[in-house]
Short mmCIF file of C-alpha atoms in Angstrom, two decimals:
data_model
loop_
_atom_site.label_atom_id
_atom_site.label_comp_id
_atom_site.label_asym_id
_atom_site.label_seq_id
_atom_site.Cartn_x
_atom_site.Cartn_y
_atom_site.Cartn_z
CA MET U 15 187.77 63.38 100.43
CA GLN U 16 185.28 63.78 103.28
CA SER U 17 184.76 67.42 102.37
CA ALA U 18 184.10 66.40 98.76
CA SER U 19 181.49 63.86 99.91
CA ILE U 20 179.76 66.51 102.03
CA SER U 21 179.75 68.98 99.12
CA LEU U 22 178.33 66.32 96.80
CA LYS U 23 175.49 65.55 99.25
CA GLN U 24 174.74 69.29 99.59
CA ALA U 25 174.62 69.52 95.77
CA GLU U 26 172.18 66.60 95.70
CA LYS U 27 169.96 68.36 98.25
CA ASN U 28 170.03 71.63 96.28
CA TRP U 29 169.17 69.77 93.04
CA ALA U 30 166.21 68.07 94.80
CA ASP U 31 164.99 71.51 95.99
CA TYR U 32 165.30 72.80 92.42
CA GLU U 33 163.23 69.94 91.03
CA ALA U 34 160.56 70.55 93.70
CA LEU U 35 160.01 74.13 92.42
CA PRO U 36 156.95 74.70 90.16
CA ARG U 37 157.62 74.90 86.44
CA ASP U 38 156.63 77.77 84.17
CA PRO U 39 154.53 76.40 81.30
CA ARG U 40 156.51 78.60 78.91
CA GLN U 41 159.84 76.94 79.84
CA SER U 42 161.25 74.40 77.34
CA THR U 43 160.82 70.81 78.44
CA ALA U 44 163.70 69.67 76.25
CA ALA U 45 166.08 72.20 77.82
CA ALA U 46 165.05 71.06 81.28
CA ALA U 47 165.60 67.41 80.30
CA GLU U 48 168.99 68.22 78.75
CA ILE U 49 170.27 70.03 81.85
CA LYS U 50 169.07 67.13 84.02
CA ARG U 51 170.92 64.66 81.79
CA ASN U 52 174.18 66.69 82.01
CA TYR U 53 173.71 66.99 85.78
CA ASP U 54 173.32 63.24 86.16
CA ILE U 55 176.49 62.60 84.06
CA TYR U 56 178.48 65.17 86.02
CA HIS U 57 177.12 63.89 89.35
CA ASN U 58 177.95 60.27 88.54
CA ALA U 59 181.48 61.26 87.43
CA LEU U 60 182.11 63.12 90.70
CA ALA U 61 180.81 60.17 92.70
CA GLU U 62 183.12 57.85 90.75
CA LEU U 63 186.11 60.15 91.40
CA ILE U 64 185.42 60.05 95.12
CA GLN U 65 185.29 56.24 95.00
CA LEU U 66 188.56 56.02 92.99
CA LEU U 67 190.23 58.41 95.39
CA GLY U 68 188.99 56.40 98.34
CA ALA U 69 190.29 53.18 96.73
CA GLY U 70 193.69 54.73 96.03
CA LYS U 71 193.39 54.39 92.23
CA ILE U 72 195.27 57.54 91.36
CA ASN U 73 195.89 56.68 87.68
CA GLU U 74 192.20 56.01 86.98
CA PHE U 75 191.39 59.19 88.94
CA PHE U 76 193.51 61.35 86.64
CA ASP U 77 192.48 59.46 83.46
CA GLN U 78 188.71 60.16 83.93
CA PRO U 79 187.44 63.09 81.71
CA THR U 80 185.59 64.90 84.52
CA GLN U 81 186.45 68.35 83.18
CA GLY U 82 184.57 67.64 79.95
CA TYR U 83 181.51 66.62 81.93
CA GLN U 84 181.73 69.87 83.95
CA ASP U 85 182.09 72.00 80.80
CA GLY U 86 179.05 70.34 79.23
CA PHE U 87 176.94 70.95 82.37
CA GLU U 88 178.02 74.61 82.63
CA LYS U 89 177.22 75.17 78.95
CA GLN U 90 173.76 73.73 79.38
CA TYR U 91 173.29 75.77 82.62
CA VAL U 92 174.15 79.02 80.78
CA ALA U 93 171.61 78.18 78.05
CA TYR U 94 168.98 77.44 80.72
CA MET U 95 169.60 80.78 82.50
CA GLU U 96 169.39 82.70 79.20
CA GLN U 97 166.00 81.11 78.61
CA ASN U 98 164.89 82.16 82.14
CA ASP U 99 166.03 85.73 81.50
CA ARG U 100 163.93 85.87 78.35
CA LEU U 101 160.93 84.56 80.28
CA TYR U 102 161.51 87.17 83.03
CA ASP U 103 161.54 89.99 80.46
CA ILE U 104 158.29 88.68 79.01
CA ALA U 105 156.73 88.53 82.53
CA VAL U 106 157.82 92.11 83.29
CA SER U 107 156.22 93.40 80.11
CA ASP U 108 153.02 91.45 80.85
CA ASN U 109 152.97 92.89 84.40
CA ASN U 110 153.32 96.42 83.08
CA ALA U 111 150.42 95.86 80.71
CA SER U 112 148.28 94.43 83.54
CA TYR U 113 149.13 97.41 85.76
CA SER U 114 148.02 99.86 83.09
CA GLN U 115 144.78 97.93 82.60
CA ALA U 116 144.14 97.87 86.38
CA MET U 117 144.67 101.63 86.61
CA TRP U 118 142.09 102.24 83.89
CA ILE U 119 139.65 99.89 85.62
CA LEU U 120 140.24 101.69 88.96
CA VAL U 121 139.54 105.06 87.36
CA GLY U 122 136.31 103.69 85.88
CA VAL U 123 135.23 102.23 89.23
CA MET U 124 135.94 105.55 90.98
CA ILE U 125 133.81 107.37 88.43
CA VAL U 126 130.94 104.90 88.96
CA VAL U 127 131.25 105.14 92.79
CA LEU U 128 131.22 108.95 92.60
CA ALA U 129 128.08 108.82 90.48
CA VAL U 130 126.43 106.44 92.97
CA ILE U 131 127.41 108.71 95.89
CA LEU U 132 125.88 111.73 94.15
CA ALA U 133 122.70 109.78 93.40
CA VAL U 134 122.46 108.57 97.01
CA TRP U 135 123.05 112.11 98.31
CA PHE U 136 120.27 113.60 96.21
CA GLY U 137 118.00 110.68 97.18
CA ILE U 138 118.70 111.19 100.91
CA LYS U 139 118.18 114.91 100.54
CA ALA U 140 114.84 114.36 98.84
CA SER U 141 113.60 111.56 101.14
CA LEU U 142 115.19 112.48 104.49
CA VAL U 143 116.58 116.03 104.74
CA ALA U 144 113.56 117.83 103.27
CA PRO U 145 110.99 115.93 105.40
CA MET U 146 113.17 116.46 108.46
CA ASN U 147 113.28 120.21 107.77
CA ARG U 148 109.48 120.23 107.50
CA LEU U 149 109.22 118.32 110.78
CA ILE U 150 111.61 120.77 112.46
CA ASP U 151 109.43 123.66 111.21
CA SER U 152 106.33 121.93 112.63
CA ILE U 153 108.08 121.40 115.97
CA ARG U 154 108.93 125.13 116.05
CA HIS U 155 105.26 125.99 115.49
CA ILE U 156 104.21 123.60 118.27
CA ALA U 157 106.82 125.13 120.59
CA GLY U 158 105.38 128.56 119.73
CA GLY U 159 101.89 127.44 120.75
CA ASP U 160 100.45 126.88 117.27
CA LEU U 161 98.64 123.54 117.42
CA VAL U 162 96.51 124.16 114.29
CA LYS U 163 99.13 123.86 111.52
CA PRO U 164 98.79 120.39 109.93
CA ILE U 165 101.75 118.03 109.78
CA GLU U 166 102.30 116.28 106.44
CA VAL U 167 103.17 112.57 106.48
CA ASP U 168 105.09 111.33 103.40
CA GLY U 169 105.88 107.65 103.03
CA SER U 170 106.05 104.86 105.58
CA ASN U 171 109.78 104.90 106.36
CA GLU U 172 111.32 106.02 109.64
CA VAL U 173 110.83 109.72 108.78
CA GLY U 174 107.18 109.02 107.92
CA GLN U 175 106.75 107.18 111.21
CA LEU U 176 108.35 110.13 113.03
CA ALA U 177 105.96 112.53 111.28
CA GLU U 178 102.99 110.32 112.19
CA SER U 179 104.15 110.22 115.84
CA LEU U 180 104.58 114.02 115.83
CA ARG U 181 101.08 114.48 114.39
CA HIS U 182 99.71 112.13 117.07
CA MET U 183 101.57 114.15 119.71
CA GLN U 184 100.07 117.37 118.27
CA GLY U 185 96.57 115.90 118.50
CA GLU U 186 97.11 114.66 122.07
CA LEU U 187 98.58 118.03 123.06
CA MET U 188 95.61 119.81 121.48
CA ARG U 189 93.25 117.53 123.41
CA THR U 190 95.19 118.10 126.63
CA VAL U 191 95.11 121.90 126.21
CA GLY U 192 91.37 121.75 125.56
CA ASP U 193 90.89 119.62 128.68
CA VAL U 194 92.98 122.06 130.72
CA ARG U 195 90.87 125.00 129.51
CA ASN U 196 87.68 123.11 130.32
CA GLY U 197 89.15 122.27 133.71
CA ALA U 198 89.88 125.94 134.36
CA ASN U 199 86.26 126.82 133.54
CA ALA U 200 85.05 124.01 135.77
CA ILE U 201 87.27 125.31 138.56
CA TYR U 202 85.61 128.73 138.25
CA SER U 203 82.18 127.13 138.54
CA GLY U 204 83.33 124.89 141.40
CA ALA U 205 84.72 127.86 143.33
CA SER U 206 81.34 129.63 143.24
CA GLU U 207 79.56 126.46 144.36
CA ILE U 208 82.06 126.08 147.20
CA ALA U 209 81.23 129.61 148.37
CA THR U 210 77.49 128.81 148.37
CA GLY U 211 78.11 125.57 150.22
CA ASN U 212 80.21 127.38 152.82
CA ASN U 213 77.31 129.71 153.63
CA ASP U 214 74.90 126.80 154.05
CA LEU U 215 77.45 124.92 156.13
CA SER U 216 77.94 127.92 158.42
CA SER U 217 74.20 128.20 159.20
CA ARG U 218 73.84 124.47 159.83
CA THR U 219 76.91 124.51 162.04
CA GLU U 220 75.32 127.14 164.29
CA GLN U 221 72.11 125.08 164.57
CA GLN U 222 74.11 121.96 165.35
CA ALA U 223 76.04 123.76 168.11
CA ALA U 224 72.77 124.78 169.84
CA SER U 225 71.40 121.22 169.62
CA LEU U 226 74.62 119.82 171.05
CA GLU U 227 74.41 122.11 174.08
CA GLU U 228 70.89 120.83 174.88
CA THR U 229 72.00 117.23 174.37
CA ALA U 230 74.96 117.73 176.72
CA ALA U 231 72.66 118.97 179.52
CA SER U 232 70.34 115.94 179.12
CA MET U 233 73.30 113.56 179.12
CA GLU U 234 74.57 114.98 182.42
CA GLN U 235 71.22 114.22 184.12
CA LEU U 236 71.11 110.72 182.66
CA THR U 237 74.69 110.10 183.77
CA ALA U 238 73.86 110.94 187.41
CA THR U 239 70.83 108.56 187.42
CA VAL U 240 72.75 105.67 185.90
CA LYS U 241 75.65 106.12 188.32
CA GLN U 242 73.22 105.90 191.28
CA ASN U 243 71.73 102.65 189.88
CA ALA U 244 75.20 101.25 189.36
CA GLU U 245 76.17 102.03 192.97
CA ASN U 246 73.03 100.26 194.34
CA ALA U 247 73.65 97.23 192.14
CA ARG U 248 77.27 97.13 193.26
CA GLN U 249 76.26 97.04 196.98
CA ALA U 250 73.70 94.26 196.34
CA SER U 251 76.37 92.33 194.46
CA HIS U 252 78.74 92.60 197.44
CA LEU U 253 76.02 91.23 199.81
CA ALA U 254 75.22 88.34 197.48
CA LEU U 255 78.91 87.60 197.12
CA SER U 256 79.32 87.44 200.92
CA ALA U 257 76.37 85.01 201.21
CA SER U 258 77.83 82.92 198.42
CA GLU U 259 81.19 82.70 200.17
CA THR U 260 79.47 81.58 203.44
CA ALA U 261 77.46 78.91 201.60
CA GLN U 262 80.59 77.71 199.84
CA ARG U 263 82.41 77.32 203.16
CA GLY U 264 79.46 75.29 204.56
CA GLY U 265 79.51 73.14 201.44
CA LYS U 266 83.22 72.48 201.87
CA VAL U 267 82.64 71.37 205.53
CA VAL U 268 79.88 68.97 204.44
CA ASP U 269 82.16 67.65 201.70
CA ASN U 270 84.84 66.97 204.32
CA VAL U 271 82.31 65.09 206.52
CA VAL U 272 81.19 63.02 203.54
CA GLN U 273 84.78 62.17 202.72
CA THR U 274 85.45 61.20 206.38
CA MET U 275 82.40 58.87 206.44
CA ARG U 276 83.62 57.28 203.24
CA ASP U 277 87.05 56.74 204.79
CA ILE U 278 85.43 55.12 207.90
CA SER U 279 83.36 52.83 205.68
CA THR U 280 86.46 51.85 203.73
CA SER U 281 88.41 51.11 206.96
CA SER U 282 85.50 49.01 208.35
CA GLN U 283 85.45 47.00 205.16
CA LYS U 284 89.19 46.38 205.46
CA ILE U 285 88.73 45.22 209.11
CA ALA U 286 85.98 42.85 207.99
CA ASP U 287 88.34 41.43 205.38
CA ILE U 288 91.05 40.94 208.04
CA ILE U 289 88.56 39.14 210.36
CA SER U 290 87.62 36.85 207.49
CA VAL U 291 91.30 36.02 207.05
CA ILE U 292 91.63 35.30 210.82
CA ASP U 293 88.52 33.07 210.71
CA GLY U 294 90.04 31.16 207.80
CA ILE U 295 93.33 30.73 209.66
CA ALA U 296 91.45 29.41 212.77
CA PHE U 297 89.55 26.94 210.60
CA GLN U 298 92.76 25.68 208.99
CA THR U 299 94.42 25.45 212.42
CA ASN U 300 91.46 23.41 213.75
CA ILE U 301 91.79 20.99 210.81
CA LEU U 302 95.55 20.68 211.38
CA ALA U 303 94.98 20.01 215.13
CA LEU U 304 92.40 17.33 214.24
CA ASN U 305 94.85 15.68 211.85
CA ALA U 306 97.58 15.84 214.53
CA ALA U 307 95.24 14.13 217.09
CA VAL U 308 94.50 11.36 214.60
CA GLU U 309 98.21 10.82 213.97
CA ALA U 310 98.89 10.85 217.77
CA ALA U 311 96.19 8.20 218.31
CA ARG U 312 97.86 6.03 215.72
CA ALA U 313 101.23 6.49 217.46
CA GLY U 314 99.83 5.12 220.76
CA GLU U 315 101.79 5.84 223.93
CA GLN U 316 104.50 7.70 222.06
CA GLY U 317 102.06 10.26 220.66
CA ARG U 318 100.06 10.90 223.85
CA GLY U 319 101.89 14.16 224.66
CA PHE U 320 101.51 15.35 221.12
CA ALA U 321 97.76 14.55 221.28
CA VAL U 322 97.40 16.76 224.39
CA VAL U 323 99.13 19.66 222.59
CA ALA U 324 96.97 19.12 219.51
CA GLY U 325 93.85 19.25 221.68
CA GLU U 326 94.92 22.56 223.23
CA VAL U 327 95.67 23.98 219.81
CA ARG U 328 92.25 22.88 218.62
CA ASN U 329 90.56 24.58 221.58
CA LEU U 330 92.46 27.80 220.85
CA ALA U 331 91.51 27.63 217.19
CA GLN U 332 87.83 27.18 218.05
CA ARG U 333 87.87 30.12 220.49
CA SER U 334 89.67 32.28 217.86
CA ALA U 335 87.05 31.37 215.27
CA GLN U 336 84.23 32.22 217.73
CA ALA U 337 85.83 35.57 218.58
CA ALA U 338 86.37 36.33 214.89
CA ARG U 339 82.69 35.62 214.15
CA GLU U 340 81.58 37.94 216.96
CA ILE U 341 83.94 40.73 215.78
CA LYS U 342 82.73 40.25 212.22
CA SER U 343 79.11 40.61 213.38
CA LEU U 344 79.97 43.84 215.21
CA ILE U 345 81.91 45.19 212.21
CA GLU U 346 79.04 44.40 209.84
CA ASP U 347 76.63 46.24 212.15
CA SER U 348 79.06 49.20 212.31
CA VAL U 349 79.47 49.19 208.52
CA GLY U 350 75.69 49.28 208.09
CA LYS U 351 75.37 52.26 210.40
CA VAL U 352 78.28 54.00 208.68
CA ASP U 353 76.57 53.45 205.31
CA VAL U 354 73.38 55.00 206.64
CA GLY U 355 75.36 57.96 208.02
CA SER U 356 77.21 58.34 204.72
CA THR U 357 73.91 58.40 202.85
CA LEU U 358 72.55 61.09 205.16
CA VAL U 359 75.76 63.13 204.94
CA GLU U 360 75.78 62.86 201.12
CA SER U 361 72.16 64.04 201.06
CA ALA U 362 73.15 66.98 203.27
CA GLY U 363 76.11 67.67 200.94
CA GLU U 364 73.84 67.68 197.88
CA THR U 365 71.48 70.06 199.66
CA MET U 366 74.40 72.37 200.54
CA ALA U 367 75.62 72.16 196.92
CA GLU U 368 72.18 73.22 195.68
CA ILE U 369 72.21 76.09 198.19
CA VAL U 370 75.71 77.12 197.04
CA SER U 371 74.62 76.87 193.38
CA ALA U 372 71.53 79.00 194.02
CA VAL U 373 73.55 81.60 195.93
CA THR U 374 76.18 81.56 193.16
CA ARG U 375 73.51 82.17 190.51
CA VAL U 376 72.13 85.03 192.56
CA THR U 377 75.67 86.41 192.89
CA ASP U 378 76.25 86.06 189.14
CA ILE U 379 72.97 87.79 188.35
CA MET U 380 73.80 90.64 190.73
CA GLY U 381 77.28 90.84 189.21
CA GLU U 382 75.79 91.00 185.72
CA ILE U 383 73.38 93.72 186.88
CA ALA U 384 76.28 95.66 188.39
CA SER U 385 78.39 95.10 185.28
CA ALA U 386 75.54 96.22 183.03
CA SER U 387 75.09 99.32 185.16
CA ASP U 388 78.82 100.03 184.90
CA GLU U 389 78.67 99.52 181.15
CA GLN U 390 75.72 101.88 180.92
CA SER U 391 77.59 104.42 183.01
CA ARG U 392 80.69 104.11 180.82
CA GLY U 393 78.56 104.23 177.68
CA ILE U 394 76.86 107.40 178.83
CA ASP U 395 80.26 108.85 179.71
CA GLN U 396 81.45 107.99 176.21
CA VAL U 397 78.33 109.57 174.75
CA GLY U 398 79.08 112.66 176.79
CA LEU U 399 82.63 112.67 175.48
CA ALA U 400 81.30 112.18 171.96
CA VAL U 401 78.94 115.11 172.40
CA ALA U 402 81.82 117.22 173.68
CA GLU U 403 83.92 116.06 170.74
CA MET U 404 81.08 116.91 168.36
CA ASP U 405 80.91 120.36 169.92
CA ARG U 406 84.65 120.76 169.39
CA VAL U 407 84.40 119.49 165.83
CA THR U 408 81.56 121.91 165.20
CA GLN U 409 83.78 124.76 166.29
CA GLN U 410 86.51 123.42 164.01
CA ASN U 411 84.01 123.21 161.16
CA ALA U 412 83.28 126.88 161.61
CA ALA U 413 86.99 127.59 161.28
CA LEU U 414 87.19 125.28 158.26
CA VAL U 415 84.37 127.22 156.60
CA GLU U 416 86.48 130.35 156.79
CA GLU U 417 89.52 128.45 155.50
CA SER U 418 87.50 126.99 152.62
CA ALA U 419 86.36 130.49 151.67
CA ALA U 420 89.99 131.57 151.51
CA ALA U 421 90.81 128.40 149.54
CA ALA U 422 88.00 129.20 147.09
CA ALA U 423 89.50 132.64 146.49
CA ALA U 424 92.94 131.10 145.98
CA LEU U 425 91.35 128.54 143.65
CA GLU U 426 89.87 131.30 141.49
CA GLU U 427 93.27 132.97 141.30
CA GLN U 428 94.98 129.72 140.29
CA ALA U 429 92.29 129.08 137.68
CA SER U 430 92.90 132.54 136.24
CA ARG U 431 96.64 131.88 136.02
CA LEU U 432 96.00 128.48 134.44
CA THR U 433 93.71 130.06 131.83
CA GLU U 434 96.38 132.63 130.99
CA ALA U 435 99.00 129.86 130.70
CA VAL U 436 97.01 127.77 128.22
CA ALA U 437 95.84 130.83 126.25
CA VAL U 438 99.20 130.74 124.46
CA PHE U 439 98.15 127.64 122.50
CA ARG U 440 95.98 127.89 119.38
CA ILE U 441 93.55 125.04 118.83
CA GLN U 442 90.59 124.47 116.52
CA GLN U 443 87.72 126.80 117.41
CA GLN U 444 84.99 124.26 116.70
CA GLN U 445 86.57 121.67 118.97
CA GLN U 446 87.12 124.28 121.65
CA GLN U 447 83.47 125.45 121.50
CA GLN U 448 82.23 121.87 121.78
CA ARG U 449 84.45 121.24 124.78
CA GLU U 450 83.36 124.48 126.47
CA ALA U 451 79.70 123.59 125.87
CA SER U 452 80.18 120.15 127.40
CA ALA U 453 82.04 121.72 130.31
CA VAL U 454 79.15 124.13 130.94
CA VAL U 455 76.66 121.25 130.90
CA LYS U 456 78.78 119.32 133.40
CA THR U 457 79.53 122.19 135.81
CA VAL U 458 76.23 124.17 135.90
CA THR U 459 73.79 122.51 138.36
CA PRO U 460 70.04 123.24 138.56
CA ALA U 461 68.43 125.00 141.50
CA THR U 462 67.92 122.08 143.89
CA PRO U 463 67.15 121.99 147.60
CA ARG U 464 69.87 123.09 149.99
CA LYS U 465 70.86 119.52 150.87
CA MET U 466 71.69 118.62 147.26
CA ALA U 467 73.62 121.86 146.77
CA VAL U 468 75.69 121.14 149.82
CA ALA U 469 76.40 117.59 148.61
CA ASP U 470 77.60 118.90 145.23
CA SER U 471 79.79 121.53 146.87
CA GLU U 472 81.35 118.90 149.12
CA GLU U 473 82.04 116.70 146.07
CA ASN U 474 83.70 119.62 144.26
CA TRP U 475 85.73 120.39 147.34
CA GLU U 476 86.97 116.76 147.45
CA THR U 477 87.89 117.06 143.76
CA PHE U 478 89.85 120.21 144.51
#
């Protein structure tokens, strides 16, 4: 019974899956409804059988006409499957017809694509291959040195832009070749001017060497005179320096005396202050002794001894005050004399300082004279070295003249090779003649004085 229940539930699940499937519009709705009705009757009968069997009602179980319900469902199922087979045959025939139609469409599309490919090929050949072949032919002519053949530019596409760039390159190359030829001609002219300048430079170098020899002799005499002056100034500077040192030592001694007098004056002032303190103490002691005597007199007989002591103390205080006044008078007199001595010593110190300052100025002036003489001596020595260096440079210039002559010859040879190298290229004759004419105007110089010719040759040499 449990197995039957499980099978019935599985059948219910399968029927639900069947109903969830999409329906073909060509299927009969009535047939589908009829098979569902038979399924429901058969399903309910099976469910009732399971309940009767579970309840133990065997007689009702066997009396139920379940077999008739099953036969009716199977009959309706067979009719439903026959209908599906007919629909399948119709779908197969429709598919075959669609396949044939698709094949014809594919053949038509292939024919159209082939026609488009042929049209594109001929278009590319006309707009790309032919212009590229013409450009390749122009490049071959340029590589062979022919810069005169014109380059045709057709259209504004990439090939047209390439042709325009190639034509621009041809023009720039033609201009460069013309400039190189003009440069070669200018080099020829410059080489001749360098040779002329070398001759002028050689003669001036010889004249300069003779002048430098005379200058060197005069500088030697001047050097000896300046050295003698420098030696005399140096000795005078030493003497002035010795006098300055002596005056400075005297000034230091006077400064020490001035400082000592100031210290004495300060000490005397301190002693006077101490005496004033002692005088004040004596005065206070005298007052205290007077007060003690008054108190002793009031005490009568009992204070008589104390009155005697107070009297003695008062006498001592008066003598101390008298002595302090005398010492103060002496100290004040001593301080006055010390002040006078300090003033005199300070005056002497100022005088010594003026002497030291004057001697120092004299020493400085003599030192400056000696330094100036040394500077003159060193300057003349440097001038002598410069003259010697100029003589050496003059000799080197003579050697450079010979080297520049050799360089001019090598320059002419290189110019000849350069002319032969650019002779391979063909350019427009009119443009070439104009460039050569402008080159001649630039390179040929008029007959000017020797100085201007030398300047031009030096400029051309720097350009080389």
